[in-house]
Short mmCIF file of C-alpha atoms and ligand atoms in Angstrom, two decimals:
data_model
loop_
_atom_site.label_atom_id
_atom_site.label_comp_id
_atom_site.label_asym_id
_atom_site.label_seq_id
_atom_site.Cartn_x
_atom_site.Cartn_y
_atom_site.Cartn_z
CA UNK J 1 200.81 41.14 -73.95
CA UNK J 2 199.40 38.85 -71.93
CA UNK J 3 197.04 39.24 -69.55
CA UNK J 4 195.46 37.40 -66.77
CA UNK J 5 191.19 37.00 -66.15
CA UNK J 6 189.08 38.68 -64.71
CA UNK J 7 188.50 35.76 -62.55
CA UNK J 8 192.74 35.99 -61.10
CA UNK J 9 191.63 39.76 -60.49
CA UNK J 10 190.66 38.74 -56.71
CA UNK J 11 190.87 36.12 -54.55
CA UNK J 12 188.28 33.35 -54.54
CA UNK J 13 186.28 35.24 -56.80
CA UNK J 14 184.74 33.26 -59.78
CA UNK J 15 181.88 34.00 -60.78
CA UNK J 16 181.02 34.13 -64.58
CA UNK J 17 179.51 36.91 -66.50
CA UNK J 18 181.95 39.10 -63.80
CA UNK J 19 179.40 42.01 -62.31
CA UNK J 20 180.60 45.44 -61.73
CA UNK J 21 177.05 47.07 -60.61
CA UNK J 22 176.11 50.44 -58.13
CA UNK J 23 174.69 54.01 -58.87
CA UNK J 24 176.29 56.50 -62.36
CA UNK J 25 177.28 58.56 -59.01
CA UNK J 26 177.79 58.25 -55.31
CA UNK J 27 174.99 60.19 -53.93
CA UNK J 28 174.92 60.61 -50.33
CA UNK J 29 176.45 57.58 -47.82
CA UNK J 30 172.52 56.98 -47.82
CA UNK J 31 172.01 55.79 -50.65
CA UNK J 32 176.25 54.47 -51.25
CA UNK J 33 175.17 52.14 -48.43
CA UNK J 34 171.41 51.13 -49.15
CA UNK J 35 172.55 49.72 -52.88
CA UNK J 36 175.38 48.50 -51.68
CA UNK J 37 172.96 46.27 -49.33
CA UNK J 38 170.97 45.13 -51.53
CA UNK J 39 173.07 43.96 -54.50
CA UNK J 40 175.70 42.02 -51.87
CA UNK J 41 171.91 40.26 -51.38
CA UNK J 42 172.07 39.48 -54.21
CA UNK J 43 175.26 37.98 -54.43
CA UNK J 44 175.90 38.30 -58.43
CA UNK J 45 178.53 41.15 -57.58
CA UNK J 46 181.97 41.35 -57.79
CA UNK J 47 182.89 44.81 -57.77
CA UNK J 48 181.02 47.55 -56.90
CA UNK J 49 180.59 50.71 -59.01
CA UNK J 50 180.21 54.47 -57.79
CA UNK J 51 181.05 57.80 -59.68
CA UNK J 52 182.59 60.61 -57.20
CA UNK J 53 184.15 63.01 -60.05
CA UNK J 54 181.41 62.73 -62.69
CA UNK J 55 183.12 63.77 -65.75
CA UNK J 56 179.43 66.26 -67.67
CA UNK J 57 180.04 67.54 -71.34
CA UNK J 58 177.90 70.05 -70.35
CA UNK J 59 179.22 72.51 -67.71
CA UNK J 60 175.64 73.65 -65.00
CA UNK J 61 174.92 69.88 -64.10
CA UNK J 62 175.96 67.89 -61.23
CA UNK J 63 179.04 66.94 -61.41
CA UNK J 64 179.89 64.35 -58.00
CA UNK J 65 180.44 64.63 -54.29
CA UNK J 66 183.94 63.98 -54.88
CA UNK J 67 186.70 62.47 -51.99
CA UNK J 68 184.13 63.06 -49.18
CA UNK J 69 182.34 59.48 -50.87
CA UNK J 70 186.27 57.95 -50.89
CA UNK J 71 185.04 57.10 -46.73
CA UNK J 72 181.27 55.85 -48.23
CA UNK J 73 182.96 52.90 -49.82
CA UNK J 74 185.44 52.30 -47.49
CA UNK J 75 182.43 50.98 -45.41
CA UNK J 76 181.36 49.57 -48.50
CA UNK J 77 184.21 47.70 -48.66
CA UNK J 78 184.72 46.47 -44.56
CA UNK J 79 180.15 46.11 -44.21
CA UNK J 80 179.08 44.46 -48.02
CA UNK J 81 183.37 43.46 -48.31
CA UNK J 82 182.86 44.30 -52.11
CA UNK J 83 185.24 46.02 -53.50
CA UNK J 84 184.74 49.21 -55.08
CA UNK J 85 185.26 51.26 -57.93
CA UNK J 86 185.82 55.10 -59.29
CA UNK J 87 185.96 56.19 -62.30
CA UNK J 88 189.76 58.50 -62.43
CA UNK J 89 190.45 60.89 -64.73
CA UNK J 90 193.58 62.61 -63.68
CA UNK J 91 196.96 61.68 -61.22
CA UNK J 92 195.35 63.08 -58.30
CA UNK J 93 192.32 61.39 -58.65
CA UNK J 94 194.08 58.25 -58.75
CA UNK J 95 196.80 59.37 -55.58
CA UNK J 96 192.68 59.75 -53.93
CA UNK J 97 192.10 56.80 -54.72
CA UNK J 98 195.20 55.20 -53.89
CA UNK J 99 195.13 56.63 -50.36
CA UNK J 100 191.60 55.67 -49.01
CA UNK J 101 192.45 51.78 -50.88
CA UNK J 102 190.09 51.75 -53.44
CA UNK J 103 189.98 48.25 -55.05
CA UNK J 104 189.96 48.57 -58.98
CA UNK J 105 190.60 51.69 -61.08
CA UNK J 106 188.55 53.19 -64.16
CA UNK J 107 189.20 55.35 -66.78
CA UNK J 108 185.78 56.88 -68.42
CA UNK J 109 185.30 57.60 -72.57
CA UNK J 110 186.33 61.11 -72.17
CA UNK J 111 189.01 60.35 -71.30
CA UNK J 112 190.22 57.64 -73.35
CA UNK J 113 189.26 60.49 -76.00
CA UNK J 114 192.10 62.03 -75.78
CA UNK J 115 195.48 60.53 -75.13
CA UNK J 116 197.39 62.94 -73.67
CA UNK J 117 194.89 61.81 -70.22
CA UNK J 118 195.96 59.15 -70.77
CA UNK J 119 199.57 59.47 -70.77
CA UNK J 120 199.60 61.04 -67.32
CA UNK J 121 197.51 58.09 -65.07
CA UNK J 122 199.99 55.85 -66.95
CA UNK J 123 202.17 57.91 -65.91
CA UNK J 124 200.87 57.97 -61.73
CA UNK J 125 200.11 53.98 -62.17
CA UNK J 126 203.69 53.18 -62.81
CA UNK J 127 204.55 50.90 -60.03
CA UNK J 128 201.04 50.69 -58.76
CA UNK J 129 199.15 46.77 -58.94
CA UNK J 130 195.79 47.68 -59.30
CA UNK J 131 193.71 46.53 -61.55
CA UNK J 132 192.46 49.29 -64.71
CA UNK J 133 188.75 49.49 -66.26
CA UNK J 134 189.18 51.35 -69.56
CA UNK J 135 186.04 52.38 -71.13
CA UNK J 136 186.05 52.82 -74.97
CA UNK J 137 187.08 56.52 -76.67
CA UNK J 138 183.35 58.61 -77.08
CA UNK J 139 184.08 58.20 -81.08
CA UNK J 140 184.44 55.07 -83.32
CA UNK J 141 188.43 54.97 -82.64
CA UNK J 142 189.86 51.47 -82.97
CA UNK J 143 193.13 52.42 -82.21
CA UNK J 144 192.93 55.08 -79.42
CA UNK J 145 191.25 52.02 -76.83
CA UNK J 146 193.59 50.31 -78.01
CA UNK J 147 196.35 52.51 -77.55
CA UNK J 148 195.04 53.17 -73.83
CA UNK J 149 195.47 49.63 -73.30
CA UNK J 150 198.71 49.77 -74.44
CA UNK J 151 199.83 53.38 -72.70
CA UNK J 152 198.45 51.76 -68.95
CA UNK J 153 200.06 47.61 -69.65
CA UNK J 154 203.49 50.42 -70.17
CA UNK J 155 202.79 50.82 -67.07
CA UNK J 156 203.27 48.11 -65.32
CA UNK J 157 199.71 47.33 -65.05
CA UNK J 158 199.02 43.67 -66.23
CA UNK J 159 194.85 42.98 -64.77
CA UNK J 160 193.26 45.16 -67.63
CA UNK J 161 189.55 45.24 -69.47
CA UNK J 162 188.57 46.64 -71.60
CA UNK J 163 184.45 48.41 -70.96
CA UNK J 164 182.65 48.97 -74.46
CA UNK J 165 179.64 51.25 -73.95
CA UNK J 166 178.70 52.20 -77.48
CA UNK J 167 179.83 55.08 -79.29
CA UNK J 168 178.23 59.18 -79.83
CA UNK J 169 175.51 58.54 -82.22
CA UNK J 170 176.64 61.70 -84.83
CA UNK J 171 172.18 61.40 -85.31
CA UNK J 172 170.18 60.34 -82.17
CA UNK J 173 169.54 56.07 -82.78
CA UNK J 174 167.59 53.65 -80.32
CA UNK J 175 170.24 53.85 -78.33
CA UNK J 176 172.11 56.77 -76.58
CA UNK J 177 175.29 54.75 -77.60
CA UNK J 178 175.52 53.28 -80.70
CA UNK J 179 177.60 49.73 -79.45
CA UNK J 180 179.32 49.24 -83.18
CA UNK J 181 179.95 45.98 -81.64
CA UNK J 182 182.17 45.49 -84.64
CA UNK J 183 184.57 47.37 -82.96
CA UNK J 184 185.11 45.04 -79.34
CA UNK J 185 184.77 41.92 -81.26
CA UNK J 186 188.33 43.05 -83.60
CA UNK J 187 189.40 44.78 -79.77
CA UNK J 188 189.44 40.81 -79.19
CA UNK J 189 191.12 39.83 -82.17
CA UNK J 190 193.90 42.90 -82.12
CA UNK J 191 194.64 41.63 -77.80
CA UNK J 192 194.08 38.23 -77.46
CA UNK J 193 193.24 36.89 -74.35
CA UNK J 194 192.16 41.03 -72.76
CA UNK J 195 188.61 40.57 -70.95
CA UNK J 196 185.92 42.67 -72.36
CA UNK J 197 183.16 44.30 -70.26
CA UNK J 198 180.10 45.53 -72.13
CA UNK J 199 178.78 48.38 -70.02
CA UNK J 200 174.61 47.77 -71.52
CA UNK J 201 173.56 50.88 -69.02
CA UNK J 202 175.53 53.97 -71.24
CA UNK J 203 174.85 51.70 -74.48
CA UNK J 204 170.81 51.95 -73.95
CA UNK J 205 170.67 55.07 -72.21
CA UNK J 206 167.34 53.58 -71.55
CA UNK J 207 166.64 50.67 -68.55
CA UNK J 208 164.05 48.76 -70.88
CA UNK J 209 166.78 48.11 -73.62
CA UNK J 210 169.62 46.69 -70.71
CA UNK J 211 168.55 43.56 -70.66
CA UNK J 212 168.44 43.16 -74.50
CA UNK J 213 172.36 44.40 -74.74
CA UNK J 214 173.62 42.23 -71.62
CA UNK J 215 171.98 39.48 -73.60
CA UNK J 216 173.98 39.91 -76.73
CA UNK J 217 176.64 41.15 -74.73
CA UNK J 218 176.84 37.48 -73.46
CA UNK J 219 176.21 36.11 -76.16
CA UNK J 220 179.20 37.32 -78.19
CA UNK J 221 180.95 36.45 -74.99
CA UNK J 222 181.86 39.49 -73.34
CA UNK J 223 183.38 38.07 -69.98
CA UNK J 224 181.31 40.34 -67.75
CA UNK J 225 179.19 43.79 -67.74
CA UNK J 226 178.56 46.39 -65.43
CA UNK J 227 175.32 47.56 -65.01
CA UNK J 228 174.20 50.96 -63.75
CA UNK J 229 171.44 49.70 -60.50
CA UNK J 230 170.22 52.49 -58.56
CA UNK J 231 167.25 52.49 -55.69
CA UNK J 232 165.51 55.77 -56.32
CA UNK J 233 166.32 55.64 -60.40
CA UNK J 234 164.00 58.48 -60.95
CA UNK J 235 165.97 60.75 -58.72
CA UNK J 236 168.46 60.14 -59.92
CA UNK J 237 170.71 62.85 -59.80
CA UNK J 238 172.78 61.24 -62.57
CA UNK J 239 171.74 59.14 -65.91
CA UNK J 240 168.34 58.47 -63.93
CA UNK J 241 166.82 57.12 -66.92
CA UNK J 242 168.91 54.14 -67.29
CA UNK J 243 169.54 53.55 -63.64
CA UNK J 244 168.02 50.33 -62.99
CA UNK J 245 165.59 49.82 -60.00
CA UNK J 246 165.90 46.94 -57.49
CA UNK J 247 163.41 44.31 -59.33
CA UNK J 248 165.12 45.42 -62.28
CA UNK J 249 169.05 43.85 -62.17
CA UNK J 250 167.71 40.44 -60.26
CA UNK J 251 164.79 40.01 -62.95
CA UNK J 252 167.88 40.69 -65.37
CA UNK J 253 170.48 38.35 -63.36
CA UNK J 254 168.13 35.70 -63.25
CA UNK J 255 167.44 35.81 -66.49
CA UNK J 256 170.49 36.58 -68.58
CA UNK J 257 171.04 32.70 -70.54
CA UNK J 258 174.91 32.09 -70.11
CA UNK J 259 176.59 30.32 -72.91
CA UNK J 260 179.37 29.00 -71.35
CA UNK J 261 182.88 29.46 -73.54
CA UNK J 262 184.50 26.29 -74.59
CA UNK J 263 187.17 25.38 -73.75
CA UNK J 264 189.49 24.95 -76.88
CA UNK J 265 188.63 28.02 -78.23
CA UNK J 266 188.81 30.23 -74.61
CA UNK J 267 186.58 32.55 -75.11
CA UNK J 268 186.77 33.20 -78.23
CA UNK J 269 184.08 32.81 -81.03
CA UNK J 270 185.30 30.87 -84.28
CA UNK J 271 185.94 33.22 -86.80
CA UNK J 272 183.41 32.73 -89.38
CA UNK J 273 180.80 34.17 -86.48
CA UNK J 274 183.62 36.56 -84.85
CA UNK J 275 182.12 37.93 -89.13
CA UNK J 276 178.82 37.39 -88.53
CA UNK J 277 178.27 39.60 -86.20
CA UNK J 278 180.43 41.75 -86.99
CA UNK J 279 177.90 42.08 -90.29
CA UNK J 280 174.66 42.01 -87.45
CA UNK J 281 175.81 44.99 -86.06
CA UNK J 282 177.04 47.10 -89.96
CA UNK J 283 172.90 46.47 -91.04
CA UNK J 284 172.19 47.45 -87.79
CA UNK J 285 173.39 50.89 -88.44
CA UNK J 286 172.28 50.89 -91.84
CA UNK J 287 168.83 50.54 -91.03
CA UNK J 288 169.72 53.93 -88.20
CA UNK J 289 171.22 55.60 -91.00
CA UNK J 290 167.97 54.46 -93.62
CA UNK J 291 165.52 55.15 -91.16
CA UNK J 292 168.04 58.94 -90.15
CA UNK J 293 167.41 59.64 -94.49
CA UNK J 294 163.53 58.59 -93.98
CA UNK J 295 163.07 61.41 -91.72
CA UNK J 296 164.31 64.12 -93.76
CA UNK J 297 162.58 62.83 -96.32
CA UNK J 298 159.31 63.63 -94.39
CA UNK J 299 160.46 67.25 -93.45
CA UNK J 300 161.40 67.25 -97.14
CA UNK J 301 157.77 66.07 -98.44
CA UNK J 302 156.66 68.82 -95.83
CA UNK J 303 158.91 71.59 -97.30
CA UNK J 304 158.08 71.35 -100.59
CA UNK J 305 154.23 71.21 -99.83
CA UNK J 306 154.57 74.50 -98.07
CA UNK J 307 156.53 75.43 -101.17
CA UNK J 308 154.50 73.90 -103.76
CA UNK J 309 157.70 72.20 -105.66
CA UNK J 310 156.86 68.61 -106.83
CA UNK J 311 157.88 65.32 -104.91
CA UNK J 312 160.14 64.32 -107.63
CA UNK J 313 162.94 66.52 -109.39
CA UNK J 314 165.09 64.65 -112.34
CA UNK J 315 168.15 67.02 -112.03
CA UNK J 316 168.60 66.68 -108.58
CA UNK J 317 167.96 62.86 -108.57
CA UNK J 318 170.75 62.70 -111.47
CA UNK J 319 172.85 63.89 -109.23
CA UNK J 320 172.16 62.23 -106.84
CA UNK J 321 173.08 59.30 -109.18
CA UNK J 322 175.78 60.21 -110.25
CA UNK J 323 177.85 61.54 -106.98
CA UNK J 324 176.71 58.18 -105.52
CA UNK J 325 178.54 56.10 -107.85
CA UNK J 326 181.39 58.25 -108.40
CA UNK J 327 181.23 57.24 -104.01
CA UNK J 328 180.88 53.59 -105.01
CA UNK J 329 183.76 53.68 -107.17
CA UNK J 330 186.25 55.23 -105.08
CA UNK J 331 185.23 52.15 -102.21
CA UNK J 332 185.35 49.28 -104.78
CA UNK J 333 181.66 49.15 -105.53
CA UNK J 334 180.10 48.10 -108.99
CA UNK J 335 177.60 51.79 -110.82
CA UNK J 336 174.82 48.79 -111.14
CA UNK J 337 174.59 47.76 -107.68
CA UNK J 338 175.08 51.47 -106.25
CA UNK J 339 172.46 53.17 -108.71
CA UNK J 340 169.93 49.97 -107.38
CA UNK J 341 170.75 50.89 -104.20
CA UNK J 342 170.16 54.20 -104.75
CA UNK J 343 166.96 53.70 -106.77
CA UNK J 344 165.23 51.80 -104.31
CA UNK J 345 165.96 54.59 -101.64
CA UNK J 346 164.97 57.17 -103.77
CA UNK J 347 161.12 55.45 -104.25
CA UNK J 348 161.30 54.75 -100.56
CA UNK J 349 161.90 58.30 -100.18
CA UNK J 350 158.81 59.75 -103.03
CA UNK J 351 156.37 57.75 -101.50
CA UNK J 352 156.89 59.03 -97.98
CA UNK J 353 156.83 62.77 -99.49
CA UNK J 354 153.65 61.98 -101.97
CA UNK J 355 152.46 60.39 -98.97
CA UNK J 356 152.87 63.61 -96.70
CA UNK J 357 151.23 65.22 -100.21
CA UNK J 358 148.12 63.72 -99.68
CA UNK J 359 147.94 63.79 -95.98
CA UNK J 360 148.26 67.24 -96.37
CA UNK J 361 146.29 68.32 -98.88
CA UNK J 362 142.89 66.34 -97.19
CA UNK J 363 143.56 67.23 -94.36
CA UNK J 364 144.06 71.12 -95.32
CA UNK J 365 147.11 70.79 -92.84
CA UNK J 366 149.74 73.65 -92.85
CA UNK J 367 153.03 72.38 -91.83
CA UNK J 368 154.58 75.53 -89.60
CA UNK J 369 158.48 75.92 -88.44
CA UNK J 370 157.63 75.82 -85.37
CA UNK J 371 156.41 72.22 -85.81
C1 PEP G 401 179.69 56.06 -66.40
O1 PEP G 401 180.82 55.00 -65.89
O2 PEP G 401 178.77 56.45 -65.14
C2 PEP G 401 180.44 57.05 -67.63
C3 PEP G 401 180.57 59.00 -66.84
O3 PEP G 401 180.59 56.12 -68.80
P1 PEP G 401 181.37 56.70 -69.62
O4 PEP G 401 182.22 57.29 -69.69
O5 PEP G 401 180.81 55.46 -70.53
O6 PEP G 401 180.27 57.78 -70.41
MN1 MN G 402 176.39 57.04 -65.76
#
């Protein structure tokens, strides 16, 4: 598979990093035009984004203004000379976008999670020459993401970029979506020269975390950023916590440190560096998991206090050791290593529970179910 670089998508587009920015959702004509006017004035933006059909996890939340916003986006094109992109989830959406001359389409995480939908969309794209952004699926299944790129490519679309927006965590983590950087890195190893853009807004879930994720993406030589920007984030009808206001966007753009890709590695890091980046990402996930484990230990400490149960229970500990070393063996790990690791975790858990117990005893506090 051969993919043209982002720079060659549109004539005269030489910016690096490639910046896609705009509100999570188009809300009104005034809002769309005000944000477009600002973004144009910064000189950093290649493409203006706005969702008009919003795929919501829960019903009853704002689900977009629909086709009427396509006219507002046409004004963005003609008045601000910006390219525009919209999320599409069905052949009907594609038809409406093509009718209105939308420049770029994007397929959202929820849609990419379903191969039936991706197949339908690919079918509708046959014979159309339009760039398509493909977000990663909600779950960290690289084959699903890879498969979506292959399906769209097979429809004859060559201008494709993958968008890394993180993966739904099974536990609450610092980020709304776990970055799992090892996955976009592996995708880039599998599909050489596929442009990869990072969406730090959906990874972060919080405006203050967006700069750190953006810089990390550039350090990993991603080709661009897709950032949510709103004229008044606190009033936004969707994703209000993660959208940047105008000042935040401008200061992010001026503070990013840009490492130019070297010419001979065509923008890819050397293998050792890629492997280190994968290890870094996995270590952060380990810490998140350990934090979840410690949280549960804390709850156990309170429960044991309430029910007058001893902190250390030998039988339970023996069972933990046995089942974990058995599982470790299945994954080719030395039992002695697993034993050391579990001992360390167990000791910390005992320390936390004992501290809670001491604290509850001295304060005379009683943990109640409502807490
Ligand atoms: C969005 O970009 O507003 C969006 C809905 O993103 P995702 O599909 O990544 O959740
Ligand atoms: Mn959003």
